[in-house]
Coordinates of C-alpha atoms in Angstrom, one line a residue:
X3 CA -48.7 -46.3 65.9
X4 CA -47.6 -49.5 64.3
X5 CA -44.0 -50.0 63.0
X6 CA -43.2 -50.0 59.3
X7 CA -40.8 -51.8 57.1
X8 CA -39.9 -51.1 53.4
X9 CA -37.8 -52.6 50.6
X10 CA -34.9 -50.1 50.1
X11 CA -32.6 -49.7 47.2
X12 CA -29.0 -49.6 48.6
X13 CA -27.1 -49.3 45.3
X14 CA -26.6 -51.3 42.1
X15 CA -27.6 -54.9 42.6
X16 CA -28.6 -54.5 46.2
X17 CA -32.0 -54.2 48.0
X18 CA -32.7 -54.7 51.7
X19 CA -35.7 -54.6 54.0
X20 CA -35.3 -51.9 56.6
X21 CA -37.4 -50.3 59.4
X22 CA -38.9 -47.2 57.9
X23 CA -41.0 -44.3 59.0
X24 CA -44.7 -44.8 59.4
X25 CA -46.6 -42.6 56.9
X26 CA -47.7 -39.1 57.9
X27 CA -50.0 -36.6 56.2
X28 CA -47.0 -34.6 55.1
X29 CA -44.3 -35.3 52.6
X30 CA -41.0 -35.4 54.4
X31 CA -37.4 -35.0 53.1
X32 CA -35.6 -38.2 52.1
X33 CA -33.9 -40.0 49.3
X34 CA -35.2 -38.8 45.9
X35 CA -37.7 -36.3 47.3
X36 CA -37.9 -33.2 45.3
X37 CA -37.0 -30.2 47.5
X38 CA -40.2 -28.4 46.2
X39 CA -42.3 -31.3 47.6
X40 CA -40.7 -31.3 51.1
X41 CA -43.3 -30.2 53.7
X42 CA -46.2 -30.7 51.3
X43 CA -49.4 -31.1 53.4
X44 CA -51.6 -34.1 52.4
X45 CA -55.0 -33.8 54.1
X46 CA -56.5 -35.5 51.0
X47 CA -54.4 -38.6 51.6
X48 CA -55.1 -42.1 53.0
X49 CA -52.8 -44.5 54.8
X50 CA -53.0 -48.1 53.6
X51 CA -52.1 -51.4 55.2
X52 CA -50.5 -53.1 52.3
X53 CA -52.1 -56.4 51.2
X54 CA -50.1 -56.9 48.0
X55 CA -47.3 -55.0 46.4
X56 CA -45.5 -56.3 43.3
X57 CA -42.0 -56.3 42.1
X58 CA -41.9 -54.6 38.6
X59 CA -39.5 -54.7 35.8
X60 CA -39.3 -50.9 36.1
X61 CA -38.1 -51.4 39.7
X62 CA -35.5 -53.8 38.3
X63 CA -34.1 -51.1 36.0
X64 CA -33.3 -49.0 39.1
X65 CA -31.9 -51.9 41.1
X66 CA -29.5 -52.8 38.2
X67 CA -28.1 -49.3 38.5
X68 CA -29.5 -48.2 35.1
X69 CA -31.0 -45.0 36.4
X70 CA -30.0 -42.1 38.7
X71 CA -32.1 -43.5 41.6
X72 CA -30.4 -42.6 45.0
X73 CA -29.5 -45.2 47.6
X74 CA -32.1 -45.2 50.4
X75 CA -35.1 -45.0 48.1
X76 CA -38.1 -47.1 49.3
X77 CA -39.3 -49.0 46.2
X78 CA -42.7 -50.1 45.0
X79 CA -45.4 -48.6 42.8
X80 CA -47.8 -51.6 42.4
X81 CA -50.0 -51.4 45.5
X82 CA -53.2 -53.0 46.8
X83 CA -54.2 -52.3 50.3
X84 CA -56.7 -51.8 53.1
X85 CA -57.4 -48.2 54.2
X86 CA -56.5 -47.8 57.9
X87 CA -56.6 -44.0 58.2
X88 CA -57.8 -41.0 56.2
X89 CA -57.0 -37.3 56.2
X90 CA -59.5 -34.7 57.1
X91 CA -60.3 -33.8 53.5
X92 CA -61.1 -37.4 52.4
X93 CA -64.9 -37.6 51.9
X94 CA -65.8 -40.9 50.1
X95 CA -63.0 -43.4 50.9
X96 CA -63.5 -45.0 54.3
X97 CA -61.4 -46.9 56.8
X98 CA -61.6 -50.6 56.0
X99 CA -62.1 -50.2 52.3
X100 CA -60.0 -52.6 50.1
X101 CA -58.5 -50.7 47.2
X102 CA -56.3 -50.8 44.2
X103 CA -53.8 -47.9 43.8
X104 CA -52.9 -46.8 40.2
X105 CA -49.2 -46.5 40.0
X106 CA -49.7 -43.0 38.4
X107 CA -50.0 -40.4 41.2
X108 CA -52.4 -37.8 39.9
X109 CA -54.3 -34.9 41.4
X110 CA -57.6 -35.0 39.5
X111 CA -57.5 -31.3 39.2
X112 CA -55.1 -30.3 36.5
X113 CA -55.9 -30.1 32.8
X114 CA -54.2 -33.5 32.0
X115 CA -56.1 -35.3 34.7
X116 CA -59.4 -33.8 33.6
X117 CA -58.6 -35.1 30.1
X118 CA -57.9 -38.6 31.4
X119 CA -54.1 -38.3 31.0
X120 CA -53.3 -39.3 34.6
X121 CA -49.9 -40.5 33.7
X122 CA -48.8 -36.9 33.1
X123 CA -50.4 -35.1 36.0
X124 CA -49.1 -31.5 36.2
X125 CA -49.3 -31.1 40.0
X126 CA -47.5 -34.0 41.7
X127 CA -43.9 -33.8 40.4
X128 CA -42.1 -30.4 40.3
X129 CA -39.6 -31.7 37.7
X130 CA -42.0 -32.6 34.9
X131 CA -45.5 -34.0 34.4
X132 CA -46.0 -37.5 35.7
X133 CA -45.3 -39.3 38.9
X134 CA -45.2 -42.7 40.6
X135 CA -44.5 -44.2 44.1
X136 CA -41.0 -45.1 44.9
X137 CA -39.5 -44.2 41.6
X138 CA -36.5 -42.1 40.4
X139 CA -37.2 -38.5 39.3
X140 CA -40.9 -38.9 40.1
X141 CA -41.2 -36.3 42.9
X142 CA -40.1 -38.5 45.8
X143 CA -43.3 -40.1 46.8
X144 CA -42.5 -43.0 49.2
X145 CA -42.8 -46.5 47.6
X146 CA -45.3 -49.1 48.6
X147 CA -43.1 -52.2 49.0
X148 CA -43.8 -51.7 52.7
X149 CA -46.1 -52.6 55.5
X150 CA -47.9 -49.2 55.2
X151 CA -48.0 -46.6 52.5
X152 CA -49.5 -43.1 52.0
X153 CA -51.7 -42.4 48.9
X154 CA -52.4 -38.7 48.1
X155 CA -55.7 -37.5 46.6
X156 CA -57.3 -40.7 48.0
X157 CA -60.9 -40.0 46.8
X158 CA -59.6 -39.6 43.2
X159 CA -56.8 -42.2 43.1
X160 CA -58.2 -45.2 44.9
X161 CA -60.3 -47.8 43.2
X162 CA -62.5 -49.5 45.8
X163 CA -63.4 -53.1 45.3
X164 CA -67.2 -53.4 45.7
X165 CA -67.2 -56.6 47.8
X166 CA -64.2 -57.1 50.1
X167 CA -64.7 -60.9 50.6
X168 CA -65.1 -61.6 46.9
X169 CA -62.1 -59.4 46.1
X170 CA -59.9 -61.4 48.6
X171 CA -60.8 -64.6 46.7
X172 CA -59.2 -63.0 43.6
X173 CA -56.6 -60.9 45.2
X174 CA -53.7 -62.1 43.2
X175 CA -55.6 -61.2 40.0
X176 CA -56.7 -57.8 41.4
X177 CA -53.2 -57.0 42.5
X178 CA -52.3 -56.7 38.8
X179 CA -54.6 -53.7 38.4
X180 CA -52.1 -51.3 39.9
X181 CA -49.9 -51.5 36.8
X182 CA -49.1 -54.4 34.6
X183 CA -52.6 -55.4 33.5
X184 CA -53.7 -51.9 32.5
X185 CA -50.2 -51.2 31.1
X186 CA -50.4 -54.3 28.9
X187 CA -54.0 -53.5 28.0
X188 CA -53.0 -49.9 27.1
X189 CA -50.2 -51.2 24.9
X190 CA -52.8 -53.3 22.9
X191 CA -55.4 -50.6 22.8
X192 CA -52.9 -48.0 21.4
X193 CA -51.7 -50.6 18.9
X194 CA -55.2 -51.0 17.6
X195 CA -55.8 -54.6 18.6
X196 CA -59.4 -55.7 17.8
X197 CA -61.3 -58.9 17.0
X198 CA -59.4 -60.9 14.4
X199 CA -56.1 -59.0 14.8
X200 CA -52.7 -60.6 14.5
X201 CA -50.5 -59.2 17.2
X202 CA -46.8 -59.3 17.9
X203 CA -45.6 -58.6 21.4
X204 CA -41.9 -58.1 22.1
X205 CA -41.0 -59.3 25.6
X206 CA -42.4 -62.1 27.7
X207 CA -41.8 -60.5 31.0
X208 CA -44.9 -59.7 33.2
X209 CA -45.9 -56.7 31.1
X210 CA -45.6 -58.7 27.8
X211 CA -47.6 -61.5 29.2
X212 CA -50.2 -59.1 30.5
X213 CA -50.3 -57.6 27.0
X214 CA -50.8 -61.0 25.5
X215 CA -53.7 -61.8 27.9
X216 CA -55.1 -58.3 27.0
X217 CA -54.9 -59.0 23.3
X218 CA -57.0 -62.1 23.7
X219 CA -59.5 -60.2 25.8
X220 CA -59.8 -57.7 23.0
X221 CA -60.5 -60.5 20.5
X222 CA -57.1 -61.0 18.7
X223 CA -57.0 -64.0 16.4
X224 CA -53.3 -64.7 16.9
X225 CA -50.9 -63.5 19.6
X226 CA -47.2 -63.9 19.0
X227 CA -44.8 -63.3 21.9
X228 CA -41.1 -62.9 21.4
X229 CA -38.2 -63.3 23.9
X230 CA -34.8 -64.9 24.6
X231 CA -35.9 -66.7 27.7
X232 CA -37.3 -70.2 27.1
X233 CA -39.1 -70.4 30.5
X234 CA -40.9 -67.1 29.8
X235 CA -41.8 -68.2 26.3
X236 CA -43.2 -71.4 27.7
X237 CA -45.3 -69.3 30.1
X238 CA -46.7 -67.4 27.1
X239 CA -47.4 -70.7 25.3
X240 CA -49.3 -72.0 28.3
X241 CA -52.3 -69.7 27.7
X242 CA -52.4 -69.9 23.9
X243 CA -49.7 -67.7 22.5
X244 CA -47.5 -68.5 19.6
X245 CA -43.8 -67.8 20.4
X246 CA -40.7 -66.5 18.7
X247 CA -37.2 -67.0 20.1
X248 CA -35.2 -64.0 18.9
X249 CA -32.0 -65.8 19.7
X250 CA -32.7 -67.9 16.6
X251 CA -32.8 -65.0 14.2
X252 CA -34.9 -62.1 13.0
X253 CA -38.6 -62.2 14.1
X254 CA -39.9 -61.6 10.6
X255 CA -38.8 -65.0 9.4
X256 CA -40.4 -66.8 12.3
X257 CA -43.6 -64.7 12.0
X258 CA -43.9 -65.8 8.4
X259 CA -43.7 -69.5 9.5
X260 CA -46.6 -68.9 11.9
X261 CA -48.8 -66.7 9.8
X262 CA -47.8 -67.4 6.3
X263 CA -46.8 -63.8 5.9
X264 CA -44.0 -61.7 7.6
X265 CA -46.1 -58.9 9.0
X266 CA -48.7 -58.5 11.7
X267 CA -51.6 -56.0 12.2
X268 CA -50.4 -54.7 15.5
X269 CA -47.3 -54.6 17.7
X270 CA -46.4 -53.9 21.3
X271 CA -43.0 -53.1 22.8
X272 CA -42.9 -54.6 26.3
X273 CA -39.1 -54.5 26.6
X274 CA -37.9 -50.9 26.7
X275 CA -34.5 -49.4 26.8
X276 CA -32.5 -52.5 28.0
X277 CA -33.3 -54.4 24.8
X278 CA -30.9 -56.9 23.3
X279 CA -30.2 -57.8 19.7
X280 CA -31.5 -60.7 17.6
X281 CA -29.7 -63.8 16.4
X282 CA -26.0 -63.6 16.9
X283 CA -26.4 -60.3 18.8
X284 CA -28.9 -61.8 21.2
X285 CA -26.6 -61.4 24.2
X286 CA -25.5 -57.8 23.2
X287 CA -27.4 -54.8 24.4
X288 CA -29.0 -53.0 21.4
X289 CA -31.5 -50.5 22.9
X290 CA -33.1 -49.5 19.5
X291 CA -33.5 -53.1 18.3
X292 CA -37.1 -53.7 19.5
X293 CA -38.5 -50.5 18.1
X294 CA -36.8 -50.9 14.8
X295 CA -37.9 -54.6 14.5
X296 CA -41.5 -53.6 15.3
X297 CA -41.5 -51.1 12.5
X298 CA -40.2 -53.9 10.3
X299 CA -42.9 -56.5 11.2
X300 CA -45.9 -54.2 11.5
X301 CA -47.9 -53.8 8.3
X302 CA -48.2 -50.4 6.6
X303 CA -50.9 -48.3 8.3
X304 CA -50.5 -50.3 11.6
X305 CA -49.8 -49.0 15.0
X306 CA -47.2 -49.7 17.7
X307 CA -48.0 -49.5 21.4
X308 CA -44.9 -48.7 23.5
X309 CA -45.6 -49.3 27.2
X310 CA -41.9 -50.5 27.6
X311 CA -39.9 -48.1 29.6
X312 CA -37.5 -45.6 28.0
X313 CA -35.6 -43.1 30.1
X314 CA -34.0 -39.7 29.7
X315 CA -30.9 -40.8 31.6
X316 CA -29.2 -44.2 31.6
X317 CA -25.8 -44.1 33.2
X318 CA -25.2 -47.8 32.4
X319 CA -25.8 -47.5 28.6
X320 CA -23.1 -48.8 26.3
X321 CA -22.7 -45.5 24.3
X322 CA -22.9 -41.9 25.2
X323 CA -26.0 -41.1 23.1
X324 CA -28.0 -43.8 24.9
X325 CA -26.9 -42.5 28.2
X326 CA -29.0 -39.5 27.4
X327 CA -31.9 -41.4 26.0
X328 CA -31.0 -41.0 22.4
X329 CA -31.4 -44.1 20.3
X330 CA -30.8 -44.9 16.6
X331 CA -34.4 -45.2 15.6
X332 CA -35.3 -45.9 12.0
X333 CA -38.0 -43.2 12.0
X334 CA -37.9 -43.0 8.2
X335 CA -39.2 -46.6 8.0
X336 CA -42.0 -45.9 10.4
X337 CA -42.9 -42.7 8.5
X338 CA -42.8 -44.6 5.1
X339 CA -45.2 -47.2 6.5
X340 CA -47.5 -44.6 8.1
X341 CA -47.2 -46.1 11.5
X342 CA -48.8 -44.7 14.6
X343 CA -46.7 -44.7 17.8
X344 CA -48.1 -44.4 21.4
X345 CA -45.6 -43.9 24.2
X346 CA -45.5 -43.0 27.9
X347 CA -47.0 -44.1 31.2
X348 CA -50.3 -46.0 31.0
X349 CA -53.1 -43.8 32.4
X350 CA -54.2 -46.6 34.7
X351 CA -57.5 -45.0 35.7
X352 CA -58.7 -45.2 32.1
X353 CA -58.9 -49.0 32.3
X354 CA -58.7 -50.3 35.9
X355 CA -62.4 -50.3 36.7
X356 CA -63.3 -52.2 33.5
X357 CA -60.5 -54.7 34.0
X358 CA -61.6 -55.2 37.6
X359 CA -65.0 -56.2 36.3
X360 CA -63.4 -58.6 33.8
X361 CA -61.5 -60.2 36.7
X362 CA -64.4 -60.4 39.1
X363 CA -66.7 -61.9 36.4
X364 CA -64.1 -64.5 35.3
X365 CA -63.4 -63.1 31.8
X366 CA -59.7 -63.2 32.3
X367 CA -57.2 -65.0 34.6
X368 CA -54.4 -62.5 34.6
X369 CA -52.6 -63.9 37.7
X370 CA -52.3 -67.3 36.0
X371 CA -51.1 -65.7 32.7
X372 CA -48.2 -63.9 34.5
X373 CA -47.6 -66.7 37.0
X374 CA -48.2 -64.4 40.0
X375 CA -46.2 -65.8 43.0
X376 CA -46.7 -64.4 46.5
X377 CA -43.7 -64.1 48.8
X378 CA -43.1 -62.4 52.1
X379 CA -41.7 -58.9 52.4
X380 CA -38.5 -60.3 53.9
X381 CA -38.1 -62.4 50.8
X382 CA -38.0 -59.4 48.5
X383 CA -34.2 -59.4 48.0
X384 CA -34.5 -63.0 46.8
X385 CA -37.4 -62.1 44.6
X386 CA -35.4 -59.3 43.0
X387 CA -32.5 -61.6 42.4
X388 CA -34.6 -64.4 40.8
X389 CA -36.5 -61.9 38.7
X390 CA -33.3 -60.4 37.5
X391 CA -32.1 -63.9 36.5
X392 CA -35.1 -64.3 34.3
X393 CA -37.7 -66.1 36.4
X394 CA -41.0 -66.5 34.6
X395 CA -42.9 -65.2 37.5
X396 CA -44.6 -62.0 38.8
X397 CA -43.5 -61.7 42.4
X398 CA -46.2 -60.4 44.7
X399 CA -45.0 -59.2 48.1
X400 CA -47.3 -60.2 51.0
X401 CA -46.2 -58.0 53.9
X402 CA -48.8 -59.1 56.5
X403 CA -49.4 -62.7 55.4
X404 CA -52.8 -61.8 54.1
X405 CA -52.6 -63.7 50.8
X406 CA -50.9 -66.8 52.1
X407 CA -53.2 -66.7 55.2

């Protein structure tokens, strides 16, 4: 049995690479594992040798200490890998298959899964519907920023790449299928982006950039990306986006300079609960700012996609209400403008096969759009630090040197 290493959350601001247990076909006790999941048998699972596993902004929320994540949690929910072992109940996935792993863990059997709502599976997290690898309050499934990882319900969850050699040629692009590409795409779909749309995307991190690329894929006429970080705005501009620097003032005024009118057809929140203010408040945390500004700049009858993460518990929030996930949202404005809102985890399986085909047939260059940058597993702490400092990159961990090799 080979050894295993994983990227472990040690406390606010600190991650380290440690020796970890090699996966078994049973969920063991450990940091963050729900007691009701301990001892759960997994004959339907597969063990993967990790080819690529990405650092996500959602991971960063935990590492900053903005959640109740326990020390010792192995991180990582964006996984691409090669199957090295399957449980006795796995029928169709085979050893040697190269696969993408949706970050949603879903059973394929419950009502929500059968309706395509895989982000809120009813059978994988005893606390509430919905689960993910290596994430706080998600049932305790071990994260995939590791050499090897276990994936339950393998026949259901895994997306097999049809040609292994061809897939390896585009592995950095395909690594985005586990989360940020479908998540950005979902934000645009739920916001109603279509040919000719004008689109405003709050946040130029990897999800925001993936949403921008998705908007173009869906036929948007103008895509406007807003952020505080010049390097990230430059990255958005590099593939055709207009940009808004919210440190300079309210987005509405800058949108009017771009479009000749102060409103857009569609908007996407790719920031979430650690949002900052605009203008003179740009360095101050204002968790409701993005949602309120999106209602302000979206035309009446428009829709707002909200793939940005919001949490039920934020111990680092500036006020008591926000610590419990309560924000001062101008719902009256959204109601008056007949806005449609879509929230929650992206159901990755709704989109990942189609987006895989778009990648394989050169319809999109998602790795270039998000500036995907491979680093070794041992460099993960550095990657987390640089990402936290605002690096305009999507760090892709390469545990076995497969990508660089």
